[in-house]
Short mmCIF file of N, CA and C in Angstrom, two decimals:
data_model
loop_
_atom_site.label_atom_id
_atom_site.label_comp_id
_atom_site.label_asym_id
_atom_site.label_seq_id
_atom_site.Cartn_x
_atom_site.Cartn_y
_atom_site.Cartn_z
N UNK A 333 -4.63 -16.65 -79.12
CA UNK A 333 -4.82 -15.57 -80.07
C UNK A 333 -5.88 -15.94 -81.10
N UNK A 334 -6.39 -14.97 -81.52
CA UNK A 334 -7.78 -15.23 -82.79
C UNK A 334 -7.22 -14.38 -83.54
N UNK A 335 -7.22 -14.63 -84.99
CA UNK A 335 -7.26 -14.17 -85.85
C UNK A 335 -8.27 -13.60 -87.05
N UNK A 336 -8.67 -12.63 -87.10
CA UNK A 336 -10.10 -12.37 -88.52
C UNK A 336 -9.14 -12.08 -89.69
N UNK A 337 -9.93 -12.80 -90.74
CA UNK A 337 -9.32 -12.61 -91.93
C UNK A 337 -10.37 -11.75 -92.93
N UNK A 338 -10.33 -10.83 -93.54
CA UNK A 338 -11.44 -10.89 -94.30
C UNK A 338 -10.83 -10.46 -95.69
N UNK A 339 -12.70 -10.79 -96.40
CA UNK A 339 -12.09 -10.81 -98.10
C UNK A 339 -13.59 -10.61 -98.32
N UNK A 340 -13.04 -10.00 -100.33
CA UNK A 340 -14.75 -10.12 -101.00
C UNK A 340 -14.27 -8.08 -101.47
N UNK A 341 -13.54 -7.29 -100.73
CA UNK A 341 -13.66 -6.06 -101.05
C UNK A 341 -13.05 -5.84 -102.94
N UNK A 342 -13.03 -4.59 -103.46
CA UNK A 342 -12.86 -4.16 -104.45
C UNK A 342 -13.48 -3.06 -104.84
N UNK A 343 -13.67 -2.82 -106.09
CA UNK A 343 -13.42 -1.89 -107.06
C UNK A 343 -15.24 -2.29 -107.83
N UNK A 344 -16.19 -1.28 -107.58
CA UNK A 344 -17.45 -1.56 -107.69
C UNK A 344 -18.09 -0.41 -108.36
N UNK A 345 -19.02 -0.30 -109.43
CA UNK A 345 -19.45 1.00 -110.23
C UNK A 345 -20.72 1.25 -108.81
N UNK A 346 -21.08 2.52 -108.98
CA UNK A 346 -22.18 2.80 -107.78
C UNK A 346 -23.64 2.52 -108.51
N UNK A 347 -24.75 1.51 -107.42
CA UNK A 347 -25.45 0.91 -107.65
C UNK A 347 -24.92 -0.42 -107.35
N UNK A 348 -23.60 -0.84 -107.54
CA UNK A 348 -23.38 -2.57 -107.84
C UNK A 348 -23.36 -2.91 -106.43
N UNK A 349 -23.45 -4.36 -105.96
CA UNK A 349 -22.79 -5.50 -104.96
C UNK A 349 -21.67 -5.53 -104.68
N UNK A 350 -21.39 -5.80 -103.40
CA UNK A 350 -20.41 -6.70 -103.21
C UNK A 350 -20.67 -7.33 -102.02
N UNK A 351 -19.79 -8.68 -101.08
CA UNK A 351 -19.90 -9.04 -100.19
C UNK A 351 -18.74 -9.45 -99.59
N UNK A 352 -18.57 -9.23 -98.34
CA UNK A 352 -17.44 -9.16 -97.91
C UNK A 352 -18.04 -10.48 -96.60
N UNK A 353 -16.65 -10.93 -96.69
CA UNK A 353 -16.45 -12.59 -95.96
C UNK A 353 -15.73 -12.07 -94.44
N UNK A 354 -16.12 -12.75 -93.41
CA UNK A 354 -14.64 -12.68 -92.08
C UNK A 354 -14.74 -13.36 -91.59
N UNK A 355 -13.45 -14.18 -91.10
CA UNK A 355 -13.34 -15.75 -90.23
C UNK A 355 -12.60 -15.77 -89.67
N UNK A 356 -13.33 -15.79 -88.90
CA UNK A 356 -12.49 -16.22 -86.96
C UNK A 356 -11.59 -17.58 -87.37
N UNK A 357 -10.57 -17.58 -86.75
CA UNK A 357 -10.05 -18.66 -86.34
C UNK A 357 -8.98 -18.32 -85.03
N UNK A 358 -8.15 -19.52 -84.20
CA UNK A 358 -7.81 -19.16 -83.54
C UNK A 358 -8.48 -20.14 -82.16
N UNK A 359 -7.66 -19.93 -80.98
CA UNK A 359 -8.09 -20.29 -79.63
C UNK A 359 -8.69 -19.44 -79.04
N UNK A 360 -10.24 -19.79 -78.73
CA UNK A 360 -10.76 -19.04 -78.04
C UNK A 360 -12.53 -20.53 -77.56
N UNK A 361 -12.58 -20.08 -76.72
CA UNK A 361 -14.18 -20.01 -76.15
C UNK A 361 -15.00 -20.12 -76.47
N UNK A 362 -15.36 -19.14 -76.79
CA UNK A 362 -17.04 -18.59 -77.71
C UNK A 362 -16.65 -17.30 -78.27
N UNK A 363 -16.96 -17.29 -79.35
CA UNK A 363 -17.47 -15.78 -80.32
C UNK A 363 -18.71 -15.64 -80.10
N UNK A 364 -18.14 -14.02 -79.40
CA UNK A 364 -19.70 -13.25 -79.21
C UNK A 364 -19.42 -12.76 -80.55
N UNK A 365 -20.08 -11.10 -80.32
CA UNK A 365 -20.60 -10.29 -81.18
C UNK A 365 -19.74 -10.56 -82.32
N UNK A 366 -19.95 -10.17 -83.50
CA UNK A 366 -19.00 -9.74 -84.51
C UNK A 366 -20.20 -8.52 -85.53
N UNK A 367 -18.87 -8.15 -85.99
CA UNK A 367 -19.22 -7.06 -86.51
C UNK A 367 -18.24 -6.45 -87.91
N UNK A 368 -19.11 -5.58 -88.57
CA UNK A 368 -18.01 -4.92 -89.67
C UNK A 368 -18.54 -2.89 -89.26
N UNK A 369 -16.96 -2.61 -89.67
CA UNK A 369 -16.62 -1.09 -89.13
C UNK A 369 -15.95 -0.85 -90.62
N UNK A 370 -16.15 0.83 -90.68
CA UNK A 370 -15.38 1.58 -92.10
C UNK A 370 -14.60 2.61 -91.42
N UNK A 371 -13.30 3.11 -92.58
CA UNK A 371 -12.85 4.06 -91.85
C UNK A 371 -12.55 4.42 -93.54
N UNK A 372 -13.24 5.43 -93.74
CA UNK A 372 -12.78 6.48 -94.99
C UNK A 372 -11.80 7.60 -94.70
N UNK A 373 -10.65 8.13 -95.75
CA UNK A 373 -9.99 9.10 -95.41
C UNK A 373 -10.32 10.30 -94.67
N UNK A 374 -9.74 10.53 -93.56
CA UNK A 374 -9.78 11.70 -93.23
C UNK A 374 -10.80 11.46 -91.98
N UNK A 375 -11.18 10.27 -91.91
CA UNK A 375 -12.60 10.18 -91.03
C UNK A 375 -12.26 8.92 -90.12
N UNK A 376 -12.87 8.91 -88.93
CA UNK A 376 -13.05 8.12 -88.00
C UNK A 376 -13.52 6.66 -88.31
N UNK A 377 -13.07 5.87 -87.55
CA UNK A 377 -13.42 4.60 -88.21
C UNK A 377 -15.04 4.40 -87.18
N UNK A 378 -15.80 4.13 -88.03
CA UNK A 378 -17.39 4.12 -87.95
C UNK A 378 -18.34 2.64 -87.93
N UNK A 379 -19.22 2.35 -87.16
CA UNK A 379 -19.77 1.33 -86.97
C UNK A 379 -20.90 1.03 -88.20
N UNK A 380 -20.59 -0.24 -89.13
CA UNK A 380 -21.83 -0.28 -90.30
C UNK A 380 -22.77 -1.26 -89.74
N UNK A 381 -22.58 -2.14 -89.43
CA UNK A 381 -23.19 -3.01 -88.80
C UNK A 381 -22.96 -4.50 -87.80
N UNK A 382 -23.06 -4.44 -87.01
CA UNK A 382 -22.91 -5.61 -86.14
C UNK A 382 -24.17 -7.03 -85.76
N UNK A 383 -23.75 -8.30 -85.35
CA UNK A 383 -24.65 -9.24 -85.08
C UNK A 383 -23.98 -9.48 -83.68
N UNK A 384 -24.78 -9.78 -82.67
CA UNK A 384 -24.99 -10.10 -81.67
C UNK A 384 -25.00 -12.02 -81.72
N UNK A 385 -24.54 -12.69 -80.62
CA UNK A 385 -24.29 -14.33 -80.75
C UNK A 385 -25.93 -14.73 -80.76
N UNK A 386 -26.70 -14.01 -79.84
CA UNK A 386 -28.21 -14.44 -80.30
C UNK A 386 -28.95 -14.44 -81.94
N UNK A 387 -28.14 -13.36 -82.70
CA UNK A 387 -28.77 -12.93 -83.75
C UNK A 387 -28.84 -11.40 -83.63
N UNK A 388 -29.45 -10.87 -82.78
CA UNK A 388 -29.94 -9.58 -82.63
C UNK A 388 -28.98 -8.72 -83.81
N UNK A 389 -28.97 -7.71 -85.06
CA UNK A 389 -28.70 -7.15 -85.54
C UNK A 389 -28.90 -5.25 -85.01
N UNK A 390 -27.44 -4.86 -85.93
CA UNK A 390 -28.11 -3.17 -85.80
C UNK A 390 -26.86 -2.69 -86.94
N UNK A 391 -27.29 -1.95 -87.17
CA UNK A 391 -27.07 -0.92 -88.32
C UNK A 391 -26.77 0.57 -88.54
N UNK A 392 -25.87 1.12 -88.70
CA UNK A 392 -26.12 2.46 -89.40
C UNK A 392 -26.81 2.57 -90.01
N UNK A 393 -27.48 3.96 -89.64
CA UNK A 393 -28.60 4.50 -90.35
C UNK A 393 -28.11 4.43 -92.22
N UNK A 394 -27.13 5.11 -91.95
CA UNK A 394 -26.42 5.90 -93.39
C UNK A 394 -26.61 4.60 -94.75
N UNK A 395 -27.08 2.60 -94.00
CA UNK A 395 -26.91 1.64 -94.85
C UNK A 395 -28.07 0.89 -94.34
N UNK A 396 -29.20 0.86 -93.71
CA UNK A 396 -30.21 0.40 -93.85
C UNK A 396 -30.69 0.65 -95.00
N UNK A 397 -31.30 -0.95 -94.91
CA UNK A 397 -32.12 -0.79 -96.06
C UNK A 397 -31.44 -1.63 -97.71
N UNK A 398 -30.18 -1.26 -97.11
CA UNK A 398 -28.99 -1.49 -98.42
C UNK A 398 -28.07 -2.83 -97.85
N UNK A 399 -27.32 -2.81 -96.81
CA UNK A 399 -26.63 -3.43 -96.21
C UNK A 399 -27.66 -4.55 -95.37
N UNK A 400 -26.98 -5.61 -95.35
CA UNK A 400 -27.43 -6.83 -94.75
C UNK A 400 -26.07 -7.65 -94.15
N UNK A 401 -26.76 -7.44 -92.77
CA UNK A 401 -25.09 -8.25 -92.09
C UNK A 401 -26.16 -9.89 -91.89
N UNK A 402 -24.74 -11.00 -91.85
CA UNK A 402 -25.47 -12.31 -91.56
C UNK A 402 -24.45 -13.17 -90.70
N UNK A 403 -24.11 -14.53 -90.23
CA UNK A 403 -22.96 -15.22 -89.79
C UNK A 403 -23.42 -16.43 -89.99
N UNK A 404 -22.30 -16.91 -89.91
CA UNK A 404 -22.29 -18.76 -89.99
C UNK A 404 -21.76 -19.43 -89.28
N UNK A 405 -22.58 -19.78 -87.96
CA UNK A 405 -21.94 -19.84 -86.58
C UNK A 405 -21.29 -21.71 -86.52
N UNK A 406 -21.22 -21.88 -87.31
CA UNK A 406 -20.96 -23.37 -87.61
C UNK A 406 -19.65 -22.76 -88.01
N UNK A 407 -19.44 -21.89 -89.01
CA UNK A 407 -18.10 -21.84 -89.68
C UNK A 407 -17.16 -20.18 -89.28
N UNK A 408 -17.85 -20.02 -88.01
CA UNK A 408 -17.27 -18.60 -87.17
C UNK A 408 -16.94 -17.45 -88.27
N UNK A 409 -17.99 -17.30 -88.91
CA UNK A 409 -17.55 -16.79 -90.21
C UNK A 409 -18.76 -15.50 -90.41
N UNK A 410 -18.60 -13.79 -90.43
CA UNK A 410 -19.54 -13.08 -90.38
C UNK A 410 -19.89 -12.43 -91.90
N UNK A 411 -20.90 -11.93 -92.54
CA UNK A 411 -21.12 -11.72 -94.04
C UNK A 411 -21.53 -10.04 -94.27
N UNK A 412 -20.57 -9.57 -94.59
CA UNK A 412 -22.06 -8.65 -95.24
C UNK A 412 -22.07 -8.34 -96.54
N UNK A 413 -23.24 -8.10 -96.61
CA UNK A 413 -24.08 -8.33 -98.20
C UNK A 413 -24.22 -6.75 -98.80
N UNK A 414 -23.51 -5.78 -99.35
CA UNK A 414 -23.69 -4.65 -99.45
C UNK A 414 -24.43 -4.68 -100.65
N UNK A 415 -25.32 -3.99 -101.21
CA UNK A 415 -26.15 -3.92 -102.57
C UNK A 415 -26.13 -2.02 -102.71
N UNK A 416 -26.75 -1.50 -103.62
CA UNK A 416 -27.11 -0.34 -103.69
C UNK A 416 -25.52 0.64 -103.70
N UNK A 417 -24.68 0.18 -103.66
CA UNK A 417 -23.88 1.15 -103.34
C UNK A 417 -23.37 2.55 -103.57
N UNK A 418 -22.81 3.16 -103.06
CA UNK A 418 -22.95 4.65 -103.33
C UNK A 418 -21.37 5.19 -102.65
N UNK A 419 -21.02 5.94 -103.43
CA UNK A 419 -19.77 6.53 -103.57
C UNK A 419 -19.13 6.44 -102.47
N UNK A 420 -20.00 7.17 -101.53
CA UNK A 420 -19.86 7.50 -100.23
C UNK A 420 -20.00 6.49 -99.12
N UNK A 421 -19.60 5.10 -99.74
CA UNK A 421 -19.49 4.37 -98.73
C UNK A 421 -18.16 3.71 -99.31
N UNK A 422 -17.10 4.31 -100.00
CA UNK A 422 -16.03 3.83 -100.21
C UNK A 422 -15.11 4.46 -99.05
N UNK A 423 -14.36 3.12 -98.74
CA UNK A 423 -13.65 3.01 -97.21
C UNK A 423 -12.56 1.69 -97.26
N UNK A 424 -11.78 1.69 -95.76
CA UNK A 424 -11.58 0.08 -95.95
C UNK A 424 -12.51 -0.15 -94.59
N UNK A 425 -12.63 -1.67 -94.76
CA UNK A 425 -14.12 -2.06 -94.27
C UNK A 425 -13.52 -3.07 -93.12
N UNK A 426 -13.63 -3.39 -91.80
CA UNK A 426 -12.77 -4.29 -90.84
C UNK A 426 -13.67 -5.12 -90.34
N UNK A 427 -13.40 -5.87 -90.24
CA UNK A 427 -14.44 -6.67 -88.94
C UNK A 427 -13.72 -7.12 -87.44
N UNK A 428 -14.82 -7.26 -86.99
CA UNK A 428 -14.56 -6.75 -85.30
C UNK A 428 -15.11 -7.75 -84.72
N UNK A 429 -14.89 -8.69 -83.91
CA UNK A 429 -15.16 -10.31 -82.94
C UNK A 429 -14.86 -9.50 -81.93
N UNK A 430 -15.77 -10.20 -80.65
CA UNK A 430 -15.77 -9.96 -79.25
C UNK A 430 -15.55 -11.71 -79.06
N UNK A 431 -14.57 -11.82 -78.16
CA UNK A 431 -14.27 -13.43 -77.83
C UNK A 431 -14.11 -13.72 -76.31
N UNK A 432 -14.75 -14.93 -76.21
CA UNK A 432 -14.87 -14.86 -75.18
C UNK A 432 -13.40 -16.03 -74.63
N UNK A 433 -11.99 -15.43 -74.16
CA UNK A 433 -10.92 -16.43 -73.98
C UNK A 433 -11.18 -17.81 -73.01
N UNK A 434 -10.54 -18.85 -73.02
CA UNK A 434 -10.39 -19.74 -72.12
C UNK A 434 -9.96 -19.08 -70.44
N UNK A 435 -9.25 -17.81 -70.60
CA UNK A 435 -9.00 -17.59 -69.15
C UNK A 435 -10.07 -16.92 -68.60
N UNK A 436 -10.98 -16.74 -69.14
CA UNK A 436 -12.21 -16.17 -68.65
C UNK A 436 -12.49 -14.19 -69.48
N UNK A 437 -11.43 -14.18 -69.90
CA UNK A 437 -11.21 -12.37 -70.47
C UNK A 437 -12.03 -12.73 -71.27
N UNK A 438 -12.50 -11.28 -71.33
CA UNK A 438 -13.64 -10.88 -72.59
C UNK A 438 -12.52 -10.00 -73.81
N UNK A 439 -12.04 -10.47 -74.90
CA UNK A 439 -11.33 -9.92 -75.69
C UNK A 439 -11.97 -9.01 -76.96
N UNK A 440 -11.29 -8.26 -77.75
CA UNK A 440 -12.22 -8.08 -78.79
C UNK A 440 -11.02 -7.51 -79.92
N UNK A 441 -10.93 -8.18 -81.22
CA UNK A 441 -10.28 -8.35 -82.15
C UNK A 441 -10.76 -7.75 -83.22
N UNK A 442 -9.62 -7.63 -84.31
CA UNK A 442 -10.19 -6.70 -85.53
C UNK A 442 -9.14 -7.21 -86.49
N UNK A 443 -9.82 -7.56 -87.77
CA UNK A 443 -9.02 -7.69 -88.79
C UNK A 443 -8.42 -6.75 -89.68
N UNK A 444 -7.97 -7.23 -90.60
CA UNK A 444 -6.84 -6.25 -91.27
C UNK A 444 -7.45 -5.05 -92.39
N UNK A 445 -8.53 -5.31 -92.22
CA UNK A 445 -9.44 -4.61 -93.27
C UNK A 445 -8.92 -5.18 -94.58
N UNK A 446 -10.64 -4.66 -95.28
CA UNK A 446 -10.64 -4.96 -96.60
C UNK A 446 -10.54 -3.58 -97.49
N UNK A 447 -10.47 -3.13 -98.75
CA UNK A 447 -10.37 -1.67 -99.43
C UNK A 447 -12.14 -2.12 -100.13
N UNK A 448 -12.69 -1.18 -100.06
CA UNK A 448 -14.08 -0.87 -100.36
C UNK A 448 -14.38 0.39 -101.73
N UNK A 449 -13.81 0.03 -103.24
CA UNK A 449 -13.99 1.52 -103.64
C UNK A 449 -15.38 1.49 -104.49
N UNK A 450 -15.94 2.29 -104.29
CA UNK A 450 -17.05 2.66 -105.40
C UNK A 450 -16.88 4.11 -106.25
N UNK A 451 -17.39 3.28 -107.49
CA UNK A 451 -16.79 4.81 -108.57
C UNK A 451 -18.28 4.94 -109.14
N UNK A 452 -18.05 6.37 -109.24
CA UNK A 452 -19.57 7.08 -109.54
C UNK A 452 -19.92 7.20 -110.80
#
């Protein structure tokens, strides 16, 4: 089993930072992809940005520009760097590992989410 933990969310005026932390731990293989996802009331939980094990990045449109995903493949640990923020990206915020198990399965995990509020 793998576990993601994440942290760093809160309570942010719009314009401000924040950065949100997630760490793998757990038996597994290799960590592929990881990634962070939002799900605001009433709405579908939505892709903000993901990293690929090469690096390769991608993004919602709705946070280019603003959002910066990063990882720390030494410490299985994925970042993102939100700046600029805006009302409308208050959510809770999850992150998402693709793992690759010892039995050969391709798994893919999600943490407990973080709460994301921005006040206008």
């Amino acid at each position: 089993q793998v576990q993601l933990v994440e942290s760093g969310g809160g309570l942010v005026q719009a314009g401000g930072s924040l950065r949100l932390s997630c760490v793998a731990s757990g038996r597994m293989l290799r960590l592929n992809a990881m990634g962070w996802y939002r799900q605001a009331p009433g709405n579908e939980r939505e892709l903000v940005a993901t990293v690929a094990r090469g690096g390769t990045t991608e993004y919602a449109d709705s946070v280019k520009g603003r959002f910066t995903i990063s990882r720390d493949y030494a410490k299985n640990t994925v970042y993102l760097q939100m700046n600029s923020l805006k009302p409308e990206d208050t959510a809770v915020y999850y992150c998402n590992a693709g793992v690759l198990e010892y039995s050969g399965r391709n798994s893919n995990y999600w943490g407990q989410g973080t709460q994301v509020t921005v006040s206008s």
